XYZ file of C-alpha atoms in Angstrom:
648
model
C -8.292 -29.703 22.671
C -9.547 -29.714 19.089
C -11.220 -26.695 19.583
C -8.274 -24.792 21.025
C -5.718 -25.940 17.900
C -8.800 -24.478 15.674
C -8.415 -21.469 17.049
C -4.836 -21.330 17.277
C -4.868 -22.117 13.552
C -7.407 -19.766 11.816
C -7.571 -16.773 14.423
C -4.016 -16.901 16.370
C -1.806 -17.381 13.752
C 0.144 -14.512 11.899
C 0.260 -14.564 8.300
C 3.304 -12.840 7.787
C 5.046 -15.515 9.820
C 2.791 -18.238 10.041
C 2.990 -18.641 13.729
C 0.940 -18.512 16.987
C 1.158 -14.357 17.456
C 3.974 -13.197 19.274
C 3.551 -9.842 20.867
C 0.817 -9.395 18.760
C -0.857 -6.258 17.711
C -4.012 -4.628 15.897
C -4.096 -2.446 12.969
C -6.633 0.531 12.167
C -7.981 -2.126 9.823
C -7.935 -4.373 12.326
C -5.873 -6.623 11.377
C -3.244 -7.950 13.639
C 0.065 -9.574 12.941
C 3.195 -9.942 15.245
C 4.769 -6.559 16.235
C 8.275 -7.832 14.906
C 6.818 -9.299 11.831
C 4.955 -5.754 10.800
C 7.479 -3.766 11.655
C 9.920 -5.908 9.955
C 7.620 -5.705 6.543
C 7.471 -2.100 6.965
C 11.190 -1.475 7.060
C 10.841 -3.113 3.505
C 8.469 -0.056 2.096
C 10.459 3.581 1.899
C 6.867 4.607 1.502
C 5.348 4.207 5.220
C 8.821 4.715 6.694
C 8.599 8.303 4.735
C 4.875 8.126 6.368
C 6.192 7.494 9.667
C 3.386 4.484 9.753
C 3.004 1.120 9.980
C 2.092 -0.351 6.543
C -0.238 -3.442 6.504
C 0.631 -5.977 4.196
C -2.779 -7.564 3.777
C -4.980 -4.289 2.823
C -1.656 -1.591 2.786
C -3.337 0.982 4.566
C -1.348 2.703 7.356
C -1.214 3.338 10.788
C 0.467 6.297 11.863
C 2.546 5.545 14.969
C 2.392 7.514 18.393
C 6.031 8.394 18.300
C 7.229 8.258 15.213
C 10.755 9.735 16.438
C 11.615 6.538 18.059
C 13.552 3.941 16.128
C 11.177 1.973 13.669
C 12.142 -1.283 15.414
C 10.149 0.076 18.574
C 6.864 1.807 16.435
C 4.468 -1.175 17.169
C 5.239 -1.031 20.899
C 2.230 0.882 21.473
C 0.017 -0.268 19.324
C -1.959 -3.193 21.224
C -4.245 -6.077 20.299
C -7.969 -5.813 20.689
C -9.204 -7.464 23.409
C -10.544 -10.338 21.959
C -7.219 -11.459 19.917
C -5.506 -10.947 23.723
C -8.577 -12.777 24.966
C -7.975 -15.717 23.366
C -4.943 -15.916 23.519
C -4.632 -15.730 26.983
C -7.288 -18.498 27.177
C -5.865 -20.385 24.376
C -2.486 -19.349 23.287
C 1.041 -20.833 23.885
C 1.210 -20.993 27.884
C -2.218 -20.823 28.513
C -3.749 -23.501 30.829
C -5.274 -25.836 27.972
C -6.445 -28.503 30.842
C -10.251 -29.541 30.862
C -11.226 -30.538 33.836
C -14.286 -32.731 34.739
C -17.632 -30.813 34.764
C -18.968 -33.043 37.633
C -15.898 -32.786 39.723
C -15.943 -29.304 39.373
C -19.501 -28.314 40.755
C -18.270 -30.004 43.991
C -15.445 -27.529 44.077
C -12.739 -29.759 42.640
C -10.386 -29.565 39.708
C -9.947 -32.982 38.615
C -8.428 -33.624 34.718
C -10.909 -35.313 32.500
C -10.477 -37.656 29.924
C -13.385 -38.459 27.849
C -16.466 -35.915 26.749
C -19.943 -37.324 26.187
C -20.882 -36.058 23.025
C -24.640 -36.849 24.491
C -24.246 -35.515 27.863
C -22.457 -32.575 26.335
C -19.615 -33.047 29.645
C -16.159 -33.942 30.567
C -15.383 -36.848 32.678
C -12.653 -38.002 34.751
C -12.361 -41.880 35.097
C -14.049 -41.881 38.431
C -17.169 -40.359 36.882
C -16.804 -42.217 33.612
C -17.355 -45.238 35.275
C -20.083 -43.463 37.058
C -21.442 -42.713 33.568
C -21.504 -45.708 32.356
C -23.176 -47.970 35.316
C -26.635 -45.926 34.301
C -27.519 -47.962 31.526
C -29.449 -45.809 29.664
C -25.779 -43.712 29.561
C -24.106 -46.885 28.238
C -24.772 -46.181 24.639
C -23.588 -42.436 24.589
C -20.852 -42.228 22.531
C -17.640 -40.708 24.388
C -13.968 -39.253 23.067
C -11.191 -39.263 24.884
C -8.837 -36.369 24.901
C -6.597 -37.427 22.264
C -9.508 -37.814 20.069
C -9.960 -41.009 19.615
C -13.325 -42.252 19.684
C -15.077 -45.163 21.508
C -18.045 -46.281 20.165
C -20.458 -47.829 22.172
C -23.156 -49.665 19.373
C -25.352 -47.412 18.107
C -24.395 -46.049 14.542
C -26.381 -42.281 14.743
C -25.669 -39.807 17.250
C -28.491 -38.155 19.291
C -27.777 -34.900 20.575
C -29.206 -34.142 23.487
C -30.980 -30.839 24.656
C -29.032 -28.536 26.999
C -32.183 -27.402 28.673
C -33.985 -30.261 28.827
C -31.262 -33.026 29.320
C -33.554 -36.083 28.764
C -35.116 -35.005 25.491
C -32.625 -35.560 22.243
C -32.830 -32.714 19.199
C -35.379 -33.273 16.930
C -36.761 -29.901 15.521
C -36.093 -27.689 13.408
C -37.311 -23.854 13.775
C -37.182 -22.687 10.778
C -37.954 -19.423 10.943
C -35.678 -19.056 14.214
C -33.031 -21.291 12.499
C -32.277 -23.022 15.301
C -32.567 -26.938 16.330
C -34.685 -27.860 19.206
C -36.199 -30.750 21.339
C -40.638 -31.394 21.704
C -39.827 -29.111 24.668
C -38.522 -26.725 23.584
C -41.397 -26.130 20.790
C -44.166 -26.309 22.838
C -42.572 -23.647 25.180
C -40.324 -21.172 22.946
C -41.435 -22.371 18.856
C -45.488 -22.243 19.148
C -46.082 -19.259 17.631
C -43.639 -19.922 15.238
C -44.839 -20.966 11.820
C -42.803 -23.907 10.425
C -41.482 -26.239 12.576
C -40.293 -29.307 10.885
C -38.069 -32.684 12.053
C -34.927 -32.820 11.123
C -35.049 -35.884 9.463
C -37.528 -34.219 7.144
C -34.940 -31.311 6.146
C -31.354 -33.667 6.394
C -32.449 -34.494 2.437
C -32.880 -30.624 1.472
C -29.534 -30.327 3.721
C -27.419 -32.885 2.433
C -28.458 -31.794 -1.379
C -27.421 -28.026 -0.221
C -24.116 -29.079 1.132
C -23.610 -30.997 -1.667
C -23.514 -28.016 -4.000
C -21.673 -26.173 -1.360
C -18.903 -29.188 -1.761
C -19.076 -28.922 -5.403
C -18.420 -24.906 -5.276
C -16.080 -25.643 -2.818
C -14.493 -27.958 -5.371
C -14.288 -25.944 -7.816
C -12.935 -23.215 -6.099
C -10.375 -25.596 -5.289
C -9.433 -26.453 -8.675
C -9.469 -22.440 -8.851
C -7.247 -22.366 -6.133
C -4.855 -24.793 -7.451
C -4.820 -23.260 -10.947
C -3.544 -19.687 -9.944
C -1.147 -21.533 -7.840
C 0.151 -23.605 -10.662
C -0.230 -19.746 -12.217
C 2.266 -18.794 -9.766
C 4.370 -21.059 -9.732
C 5.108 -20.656 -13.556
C 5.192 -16.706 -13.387
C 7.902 -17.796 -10.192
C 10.000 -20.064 -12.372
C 9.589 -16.975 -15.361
C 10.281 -14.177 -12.713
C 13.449 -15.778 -11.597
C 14.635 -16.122 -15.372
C 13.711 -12.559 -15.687
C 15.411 -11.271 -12.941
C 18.236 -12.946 -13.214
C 18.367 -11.672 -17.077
C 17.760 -7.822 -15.552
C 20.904 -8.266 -13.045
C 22.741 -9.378 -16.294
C 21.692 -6.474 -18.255
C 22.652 -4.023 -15.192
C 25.530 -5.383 -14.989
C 26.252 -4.902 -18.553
C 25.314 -1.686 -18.484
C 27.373 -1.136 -15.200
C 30.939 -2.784 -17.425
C 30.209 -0.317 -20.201
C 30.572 2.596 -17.876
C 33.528 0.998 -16.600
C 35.068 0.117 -19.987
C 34.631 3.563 -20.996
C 35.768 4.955 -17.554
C 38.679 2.623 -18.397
C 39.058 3.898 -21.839
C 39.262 7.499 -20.340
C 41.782 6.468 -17.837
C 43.826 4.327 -20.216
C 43.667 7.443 -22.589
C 45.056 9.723 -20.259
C 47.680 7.806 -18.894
C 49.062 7.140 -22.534
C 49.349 11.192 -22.752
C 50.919 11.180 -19.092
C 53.623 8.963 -20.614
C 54.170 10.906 -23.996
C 54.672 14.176 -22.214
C 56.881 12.793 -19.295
C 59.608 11.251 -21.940
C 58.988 14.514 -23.578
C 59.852 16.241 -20.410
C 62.535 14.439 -19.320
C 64.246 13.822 -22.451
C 64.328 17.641 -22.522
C 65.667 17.878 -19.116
C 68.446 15.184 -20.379
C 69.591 17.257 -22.560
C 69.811 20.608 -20.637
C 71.986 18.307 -18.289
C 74.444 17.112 -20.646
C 74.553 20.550 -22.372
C 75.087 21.574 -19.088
C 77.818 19.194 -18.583
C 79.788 19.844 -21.741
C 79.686 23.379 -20.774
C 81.362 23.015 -17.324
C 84.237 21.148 -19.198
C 84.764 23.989 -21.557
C 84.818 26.278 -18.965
C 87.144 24.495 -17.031
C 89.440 24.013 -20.498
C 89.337 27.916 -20.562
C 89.960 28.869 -17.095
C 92.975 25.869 -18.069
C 94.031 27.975 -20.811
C 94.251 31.886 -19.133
C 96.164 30.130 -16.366
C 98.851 29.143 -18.842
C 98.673 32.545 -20.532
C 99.392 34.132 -17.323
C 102.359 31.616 -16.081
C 104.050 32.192 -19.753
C 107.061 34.581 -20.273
C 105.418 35.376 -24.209
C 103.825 38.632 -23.781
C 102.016 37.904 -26.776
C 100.278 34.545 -25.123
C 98.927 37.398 -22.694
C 97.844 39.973 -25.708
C 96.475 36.978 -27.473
C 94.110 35.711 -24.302
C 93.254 39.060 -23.449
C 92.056 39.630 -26.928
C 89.764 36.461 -27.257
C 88.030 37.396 -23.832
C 87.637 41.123 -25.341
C 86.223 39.582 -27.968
C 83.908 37.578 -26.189
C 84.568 34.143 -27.738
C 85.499 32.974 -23.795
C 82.244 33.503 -22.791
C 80.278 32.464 -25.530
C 82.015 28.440 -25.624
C 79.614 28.011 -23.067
C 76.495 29.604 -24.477
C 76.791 27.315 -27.106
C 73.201 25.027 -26.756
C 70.096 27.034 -28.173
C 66.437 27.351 -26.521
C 64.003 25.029 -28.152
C 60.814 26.556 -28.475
C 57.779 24.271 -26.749
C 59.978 23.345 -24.049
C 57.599 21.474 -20.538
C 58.187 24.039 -17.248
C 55.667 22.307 -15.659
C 53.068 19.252 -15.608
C 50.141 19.126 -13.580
C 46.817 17.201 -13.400
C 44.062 18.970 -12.976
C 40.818 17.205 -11.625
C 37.439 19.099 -11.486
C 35.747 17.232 -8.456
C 32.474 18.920 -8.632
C 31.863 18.361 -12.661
C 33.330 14.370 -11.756
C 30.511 14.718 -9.117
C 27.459 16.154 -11.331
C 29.197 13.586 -13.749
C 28.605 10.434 -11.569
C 24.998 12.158 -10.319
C 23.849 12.181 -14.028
C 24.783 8.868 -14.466
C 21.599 6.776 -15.472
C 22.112 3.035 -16.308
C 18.730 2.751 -16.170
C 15.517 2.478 -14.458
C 13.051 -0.073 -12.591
C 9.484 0.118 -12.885
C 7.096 -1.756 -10.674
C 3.625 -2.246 -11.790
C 1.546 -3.492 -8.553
C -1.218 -5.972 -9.820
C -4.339 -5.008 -10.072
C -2.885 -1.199 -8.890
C -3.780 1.548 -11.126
C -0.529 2.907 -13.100
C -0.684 6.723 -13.247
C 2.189 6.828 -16.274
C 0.455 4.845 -18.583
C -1.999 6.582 -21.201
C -5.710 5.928 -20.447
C -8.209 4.697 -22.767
C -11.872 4.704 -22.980
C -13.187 1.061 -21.452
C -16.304 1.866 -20.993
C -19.417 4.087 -20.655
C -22.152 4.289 -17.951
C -25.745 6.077 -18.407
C -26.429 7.196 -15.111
C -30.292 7.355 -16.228
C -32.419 4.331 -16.302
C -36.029 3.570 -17.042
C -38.338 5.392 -14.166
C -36.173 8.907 -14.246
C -37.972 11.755 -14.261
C -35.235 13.901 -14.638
C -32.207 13.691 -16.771
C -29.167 12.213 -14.569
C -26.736 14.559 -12.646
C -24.084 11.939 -11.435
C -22.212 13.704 -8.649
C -20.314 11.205 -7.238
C -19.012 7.479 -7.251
C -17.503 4.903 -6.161
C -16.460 1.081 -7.088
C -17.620 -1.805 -4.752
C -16.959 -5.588 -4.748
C -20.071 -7.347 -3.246
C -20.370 -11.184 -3.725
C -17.627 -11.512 -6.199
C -19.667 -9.039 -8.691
C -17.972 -5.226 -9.645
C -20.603 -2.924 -8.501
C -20.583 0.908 -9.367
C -22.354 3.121 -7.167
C -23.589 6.506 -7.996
C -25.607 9.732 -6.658
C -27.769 11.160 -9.262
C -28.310 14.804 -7.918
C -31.448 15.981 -10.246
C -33.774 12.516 -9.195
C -33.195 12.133 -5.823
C -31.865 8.615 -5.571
C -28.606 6.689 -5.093
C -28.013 4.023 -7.749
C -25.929 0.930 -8.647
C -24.719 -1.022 -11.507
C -23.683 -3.986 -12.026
C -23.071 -7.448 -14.655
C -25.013 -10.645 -13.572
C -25.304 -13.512 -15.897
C -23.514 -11.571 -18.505
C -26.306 -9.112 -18.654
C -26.196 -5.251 -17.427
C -28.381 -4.341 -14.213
C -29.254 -1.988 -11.582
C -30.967 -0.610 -8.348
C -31.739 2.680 -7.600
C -33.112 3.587 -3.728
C -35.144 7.224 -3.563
C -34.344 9.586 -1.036
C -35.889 12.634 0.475
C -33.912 15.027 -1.048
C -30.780 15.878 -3.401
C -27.975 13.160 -2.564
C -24.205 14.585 -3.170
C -21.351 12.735 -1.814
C -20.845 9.194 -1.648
C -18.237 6.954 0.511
C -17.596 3.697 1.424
C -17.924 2.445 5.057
C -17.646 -1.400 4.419
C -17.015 -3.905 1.588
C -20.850 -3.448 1.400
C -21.982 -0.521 3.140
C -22.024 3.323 1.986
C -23.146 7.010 3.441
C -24.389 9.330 1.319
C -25.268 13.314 1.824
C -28.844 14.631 1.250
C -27.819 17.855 1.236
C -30.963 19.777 1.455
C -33.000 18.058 3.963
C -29.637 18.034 6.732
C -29.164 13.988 6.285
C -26.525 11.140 5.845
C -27.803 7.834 4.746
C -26.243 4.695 5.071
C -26.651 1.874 2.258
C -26.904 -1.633 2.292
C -25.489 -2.614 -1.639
C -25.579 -6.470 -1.943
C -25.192 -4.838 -5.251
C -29.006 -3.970 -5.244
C -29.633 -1.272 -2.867
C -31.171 -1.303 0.335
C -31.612 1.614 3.243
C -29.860 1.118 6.202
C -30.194 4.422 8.580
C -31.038 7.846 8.524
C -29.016 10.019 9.989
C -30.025 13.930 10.735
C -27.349 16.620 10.661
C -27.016 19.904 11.805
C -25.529 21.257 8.863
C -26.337 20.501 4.855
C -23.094 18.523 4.545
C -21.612 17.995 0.740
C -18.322 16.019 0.674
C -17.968 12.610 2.977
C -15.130 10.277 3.464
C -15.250 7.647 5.894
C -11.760 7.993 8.717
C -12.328 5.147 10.656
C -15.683 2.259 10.852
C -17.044 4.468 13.674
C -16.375 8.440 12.474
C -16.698 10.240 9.384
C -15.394 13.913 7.739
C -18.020 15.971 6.132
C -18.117 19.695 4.605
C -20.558 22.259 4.620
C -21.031 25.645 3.701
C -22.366 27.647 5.313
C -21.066 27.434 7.848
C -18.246 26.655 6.267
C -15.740 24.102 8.150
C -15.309 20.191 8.158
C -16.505 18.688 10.592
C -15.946 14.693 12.068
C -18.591 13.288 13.181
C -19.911 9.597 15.098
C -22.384 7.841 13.312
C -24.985 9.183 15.129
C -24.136 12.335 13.318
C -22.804 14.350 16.543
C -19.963 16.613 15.918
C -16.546 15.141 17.229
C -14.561 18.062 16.203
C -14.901 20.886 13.799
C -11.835 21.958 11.674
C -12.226 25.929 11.126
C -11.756 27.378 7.646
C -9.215 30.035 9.268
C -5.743 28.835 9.381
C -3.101 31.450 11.726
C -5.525 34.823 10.062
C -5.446 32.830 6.480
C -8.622 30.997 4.950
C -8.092 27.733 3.775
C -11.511 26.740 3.188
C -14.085 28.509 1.516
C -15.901 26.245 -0.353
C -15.339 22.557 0.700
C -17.307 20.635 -1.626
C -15.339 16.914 -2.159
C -13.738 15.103 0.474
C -11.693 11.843 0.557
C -9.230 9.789 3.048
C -5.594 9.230 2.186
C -3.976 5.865 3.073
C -2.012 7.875 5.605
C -5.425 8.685 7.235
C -5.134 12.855 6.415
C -8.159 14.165 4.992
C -8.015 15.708 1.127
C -10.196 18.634 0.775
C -11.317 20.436 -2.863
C -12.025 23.612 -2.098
C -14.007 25.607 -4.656
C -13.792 28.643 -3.502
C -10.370 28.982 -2.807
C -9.164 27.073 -6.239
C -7.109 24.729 -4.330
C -6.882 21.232 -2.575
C -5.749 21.298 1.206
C -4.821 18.029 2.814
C -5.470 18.394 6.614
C -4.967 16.222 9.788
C -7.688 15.067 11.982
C -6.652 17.225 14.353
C -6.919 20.423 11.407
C -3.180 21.223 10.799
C -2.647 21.630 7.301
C 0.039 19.321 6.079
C 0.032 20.931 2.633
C -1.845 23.056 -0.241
C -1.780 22.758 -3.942
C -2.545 26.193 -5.290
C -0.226 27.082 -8.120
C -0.798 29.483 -10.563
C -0.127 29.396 -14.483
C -0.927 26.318 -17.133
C -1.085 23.714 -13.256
C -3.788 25.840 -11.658
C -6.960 24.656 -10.709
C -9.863 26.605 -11.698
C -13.202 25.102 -10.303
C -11.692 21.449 -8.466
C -14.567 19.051 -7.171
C -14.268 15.171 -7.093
C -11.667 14.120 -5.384
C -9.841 10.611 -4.870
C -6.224 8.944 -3.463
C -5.349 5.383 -4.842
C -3.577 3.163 -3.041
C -0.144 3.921 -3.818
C -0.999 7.566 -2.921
C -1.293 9.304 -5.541
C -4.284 11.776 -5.583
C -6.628 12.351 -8.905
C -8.467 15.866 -8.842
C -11.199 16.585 -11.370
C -11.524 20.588 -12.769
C -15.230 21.259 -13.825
C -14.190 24.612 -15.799
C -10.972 23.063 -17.647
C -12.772 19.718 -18.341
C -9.785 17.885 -16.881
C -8.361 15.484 -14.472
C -5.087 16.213 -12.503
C -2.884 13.893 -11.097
C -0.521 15.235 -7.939
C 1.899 12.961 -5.807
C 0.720 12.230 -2.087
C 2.690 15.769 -1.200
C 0.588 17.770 -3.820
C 3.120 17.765 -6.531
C 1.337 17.685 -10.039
C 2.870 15.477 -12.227
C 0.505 16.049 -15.535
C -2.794 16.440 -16.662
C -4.145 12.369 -16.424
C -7.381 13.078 -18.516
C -8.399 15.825 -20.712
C -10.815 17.152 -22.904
C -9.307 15.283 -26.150
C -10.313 12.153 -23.906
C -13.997 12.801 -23.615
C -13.953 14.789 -20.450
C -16.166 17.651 -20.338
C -17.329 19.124 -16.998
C -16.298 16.237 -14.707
C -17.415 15.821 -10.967
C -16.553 13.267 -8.590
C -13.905 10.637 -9.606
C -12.704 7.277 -8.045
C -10.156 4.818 -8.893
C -10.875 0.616 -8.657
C -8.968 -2.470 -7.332
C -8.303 -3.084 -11.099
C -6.407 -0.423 -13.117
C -9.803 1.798 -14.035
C -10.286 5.699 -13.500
C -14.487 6.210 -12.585
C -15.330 9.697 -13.907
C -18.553 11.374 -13.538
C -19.907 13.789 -16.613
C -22.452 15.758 -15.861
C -23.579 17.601 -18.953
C -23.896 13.338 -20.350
C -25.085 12.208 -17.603
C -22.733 9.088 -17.354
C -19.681 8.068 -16.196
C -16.678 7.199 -18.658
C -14.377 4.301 -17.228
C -10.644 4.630 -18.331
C -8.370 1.902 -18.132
C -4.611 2.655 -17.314
C-alpha cells in the first residue's frame, strides 16, 4: 500500500497538473505528462504551434507530431507512454487491482486478502495464517504491520531482517566491495573471495555519521529551497505590482490615441458644422430671393393685364415701352451671384491610408527576457577568457570546438584541442581554476553532448568517435570506429547521431555502434547543397543545421534530408568561410565566419538579424561556438588559442 502511493506520488504524477497521469504520454526527452495537460501548455507557445510540435515545459525541447494537420487538441494522440510509465500504471495506477493477497494462501492456489506483513518473514498474511504465525514461538517476536500501517510491536526494540535465501539466518554482513548486506551464509558461499567483509554493527557508526551530513546538506538545501521560494514569492507580489502598472501604462497610451482620434473627430465635425450653416444659409437666401422674385413677377404680369383691359392707348405705349426696354425682365434678376458659393459637400475617407494608419500604430512593445536564456538583442561583453593550453602541451592549442556542461552542480567547459590530440575540460572548484585533459589517438574535431555528463567527439584521422565520461574530469568511455573521417557531430536522439565527412561528402546518421542509419546526399533535385560539411548541430525542432564551407552557406535539413531552408545571401550578410555552429533554446542560430572574424546571428528560418560579435569585440578567426544555460556566448579563437566568453 505504502509502496504503491510512493509510486503514484514521485513517478505517476504529472507536474503540469499535479495528478495521477491521465492519458499519459512520453516525450523525445522522455518526459511524460498528461496528453491534455501538454497539449494544453503548448497551445500557450505560438512558437511550437508555428513548429507544428509539442513543446515540453520542463526541458522545452520539441516533439514534432505525426500529423501535424490535425487540430492541436488531437497532436498527443499518438504519441504513447513508454512501457514502463504504462507498466506501472497499470499495476499501480487509479483502477488497478491494489489488493495484496496472502503469500501462503497463494502457493496453495488461493487468493485470500492479507492483512498484516512480517517485516521478518518478508510475507503477507491473512488472519488464518497470522494466527498460524504466531503459534511458532520463535515467530512470536517478529514484528508485523497491518495494512493500514499501523504497527504492532511484539517486545523486542531492533529489527532483524531476515535472509531471503536462507530464511533462518538474520542480516549481518556487510560486502563491501559488492555493497550489498548478507547473512554467515551467504559469505561463506557468494563473499569468500571477496576482500572486506565487515558486520554491520561495525559500519552503522561510519553510516549514521554519513547520513548525518547527508541530513545536514539536505538541510541546507532546504533552507535553499525555502529562500528562493520566499525569492519568489517577493518577485510574485513585485510582478503583480508591475504588471498591473504596465496594463496602466497601455492603457494610457491606448486613451491618448483615442483622445487624439477624438480630437481629429471633434475637429472635423466643428468644420462639418461651419460649412453646413454656410451652405444652407446660402441656400436660404437663394429661396427667399427666389420668393420675392415670383411676387414681382406676378405684380408685373398684374400690371400688363391692366394695360391691356384699359381704353388709354398710351397705358399700352407706356407697357410696351418698359418691356422694350427691358426693365420687366430685369425686376426679377435683381439678386447678384456671390462668389464662393457651396455646390456641393462631400466627405471623403481614404480607407487604405486609415488602414496603413492603424497598421503603423505602435503603442508600444513587450519584451520577455527568459531567465537564465541568452538575449540575442542585448550588446555582449567580454566575461571571460579561457587558455585552451595547459601545462604538459606540446603543441600550442587549436580549440576547434566546445561546449558548456553542468556536472555535480559545477560549470564545466569542454574543449577539442586539434594540434595535441586530446579533449579537455575546465572548470572552478573551491574557488580555484582546474582541468582534465584525456589523449586520443589522433586529431579530435567536433564535440557534442549526449548526456548531462556524457560527450562524442570526432578523431578525424584515425576514422573514430569517442564517447566521454566528464564528472568534470575526463574519463574514456568507448571507442567507436567509422567508416568515414567524420568532422561535425550533433547528437538527434540518446541512441543516433549526425556526422559529416568529406570525402565522401554527405551526412550521415548513425547508431552508436557507428553503423550508418541513413546517408543524406550532398545533391539536392541536380543542385549541391553540401560540399564541405564541416560543423553540425541539432535544433530544438530536431532538424539538423549544417555549415557548409564549401558552398558558403548553412543548410538546415530533416532527418529524412529535405532541405527546409538555406542561408546564402550575397552582399555585406554573406558568409565567407562559416564553421562552428550552434541553436539556443529559443531558436535562434549563432554562426561563426573564420575569414570575416565574426559571429552571425539568424532567426530559426535563416533570417540574419545582425552581426552578434565582431572583430572590434576580440574575435579573430573563430571556430566552433556554443551558447550556456546562463546568458554566455562560448567562442573558440584559434590563432589565441582560447576561448573568449561573452555575456549577453
Amino acid at each position: 500500500m505504502a509502496t504503491s502511493q510512493k509510486l503514484k506520488e514521485h513517478f505517476l504524477t504529472c507536474t503540469i497538473c499535479t495528478e495521477v497521469f491521465d492519458n499519459p504520454c512520453t516525450l523525445v526527452c522522455n518526459h511524460t505528462f498528461c496528453r491534455k495537460c501538454v497539449v494544453n501548455y503548448t497551445k500557450t507557445r505560438p512558437e511550437a504551434i508555428s513548429a507544428k510540435s509539442l513543446l515540453c515545459p520542463f526541458c522545452n525541447k520539441m516533439t514534432k507530431v505525426s500529423a501535424p494537420e490535425r487540430p492541436v487538441e488531437e497532436w498527443a494522440d499518438d504519441v504513447k507512454p513508454i512501457f514502463i510509465i504504462q507498466g506501472l500504471l497499470d499495476s499501480f495506477g487509479p483502477g488497478s487491482k491494489d489488493t495484496t493477497y496472502c503469500t501462503y494462501c497463494q502457493e496453495d492456489g488461493e487468493t485470500t486478502p492479507a492483512v498484516v506483513w512480517c517485516s521478518v518473514c518478508d510475507e503477507a498474511l491473512c488472519d488464518k495464517c497470522t494466527g498460524a504465525h504466531n503459534r511458532i514461538p520463535s515467530f512470536r517476536q517478529h514484528d508485523v504491520t497491518d495494512l493500514s500501517g499501523e504497527v504492532k510491536a511484539k517486545g523486542r526494540q531492533k529489527v532483524k531482517v531476515m535472509c531471503r535465501e536462507h530464511r533462518q539466518e538474520s542480516l549481518e554482513f556487510l560486502c563491501t566491495d559488492c555493497k550489498k548486506a548478507a547473512c554467515q551464509k551467504c559469505c561463506i558461499i557468494y563473499h569468500r573471495k571477496c576482500d572486506a567483509v565487515v558486520t554491520i554493527t561495525s559500519q552503522i557508526t561510519t553510516m549514521k555519521t554519513q547520513l548525518r551530513k547527508i541530513k545536514k546538506a539536505l538541510s541546507k538545501k532546504e533552507d535553499e529551497m525555502k529562500l528562493r521560494v520566499n525569492e519568489k514569492d517577493l518577485k510574485k507580489k513585485l510582478g503583480r505590482d508591475h504588471y498591473s502598472l504596465m496594463k496602466s501604462n497601455i492603457q494610457s497610451e491606448c486613451q491618448k490615441v483615442n483622445n487624439q482620434a477624438k480630437e481629429k473627430e471633434r475637429k472635423l465635425l466643428d468644420q462639418m458644422e461651419d460649412i453646413s450653416y454656410k451652405h444652407i444659409g446660402q441656400l436660404k437666401a437663394d429661396i427667399r430671393s427666389g420668393e420675392m422674385s415670383v411676387q414681382m413677377y406676378q405684380q408685373q404680369a398684374e400690371l400688363i393685364d391692366q394695360a391691356l383691359q384699359s381704353e388709354c392707348d398710351m397705358d399700352v405705349y407706356e407697357m410696351y415701352q418698359g418691356c422694350e426696354t427691358g426693365d420687366v425682365e430685369a425686376v426679377g434678376d435683381a439678386d447678384v451671384k456671390e462668389r464662393g458659393r457651396i455646390s456641393k459637400v462631400t466627405f471623403r475617407q481614404d480607407t487604405d491610408k486609415l488602414s496603413k494608419s492603424l497598421e503603423d500604430l505602435q503603442l508600444g512593445e513587450i519584451d520577455v527576457l527568459y531567465e537564465d536564456v541568452l538575449d540575442l538583442k542585448a550588446t555582449p561583453v567580454l566575461h571571460d577568457t579561457i587558455s585552451v593550453r595547459v601545462p604538459g602541451d606540446s603543441n600550442v592549442s587549436y580549440p576547434r570546438d566546445v561546449t558548456v556542461m553542468v556536472v555535480n552542480d559545477t560549470d564545466t567547459v569542454v574543449v577539442t584541442d586539434w594540434n595535441n590530440n586530446n579533449v579537455k575540460s575546465f572548470y572552478t572548484r573551491n574557488n580555484q581554476t582546474r582541468h582534465s585533459k584525456l589523449s586520443l589517438g589522433g586529431r579530435p574535431w567536433g564535440l557534442t553532448k549526449l548526456t548531462h555528463n556524457q560527450v562524442a567527439v570526432t578523431v578525424l584521422n584515425i576514422k573514430q568517435i569517442v564517447t566521454v565520461e566528464v564528472n568534470p574530469d575526463l574519463v574514456l568511455l568507448s571507442t567507436i570506429t567509422t567508416s568515414k573521417e567524420y568532422s561535425g557531430i550533433t547528437s538527434l536522439t540518446p541512441s543516433t547521431l549526425a556526422a559529416s565527412s568529406r570525402p565522401p561528402t554527405c551526412v550521415d546518421i548513425l547508431d552508436m555502434a557507428g553503423n550508418v542509419l541513413r546517408s543524406i546526399s550532398p545533391l539536392q533535385n541536380g543542385s549541391k547543397i553540401l560540399q564541405y560539411p564541416k560543423y553540425l548541430c541539432t535544433t530544438r525542432t530536431g532538424n539538423i543545421l549544417v555549415s557548409d564551407q564549401g558552398t558558403e552557406c548553412v543548410v538546415c535539413l530533416t532527418l529524412e534530408g529535405e532541405v527546409v531552408f538555406t542561408y546564402s545571401p550575397t552582399g555585406d550578410t554573406a558568409l565567407k568561410s562559416p564553421l562552428g555552429i550552434t541553436s539556443t533554446s529559443t531558436g535562434g542560430i549563432l554562426v561563426t565566419d573564420y575569414s570575416l572574424n565574426r559571429v552571425i546571428h539568424l532567426t530559426e528560418s535563416g533570417q540574419f538579424v545582425r552581426s552578434i560579435l565582431t572583430q572590434q569585440d576580440g574575435i579573430i578567426n573563430p571556430w566552433g561556438v556554443c551558447v550556456d544555460g546562463h546568458g554566455h556566448v562560448y567562442v573558440c579563437l584559434r590563432r589565441e588559442g582560447v576561448i573568449k566568453v561573452f555575456t549577453c
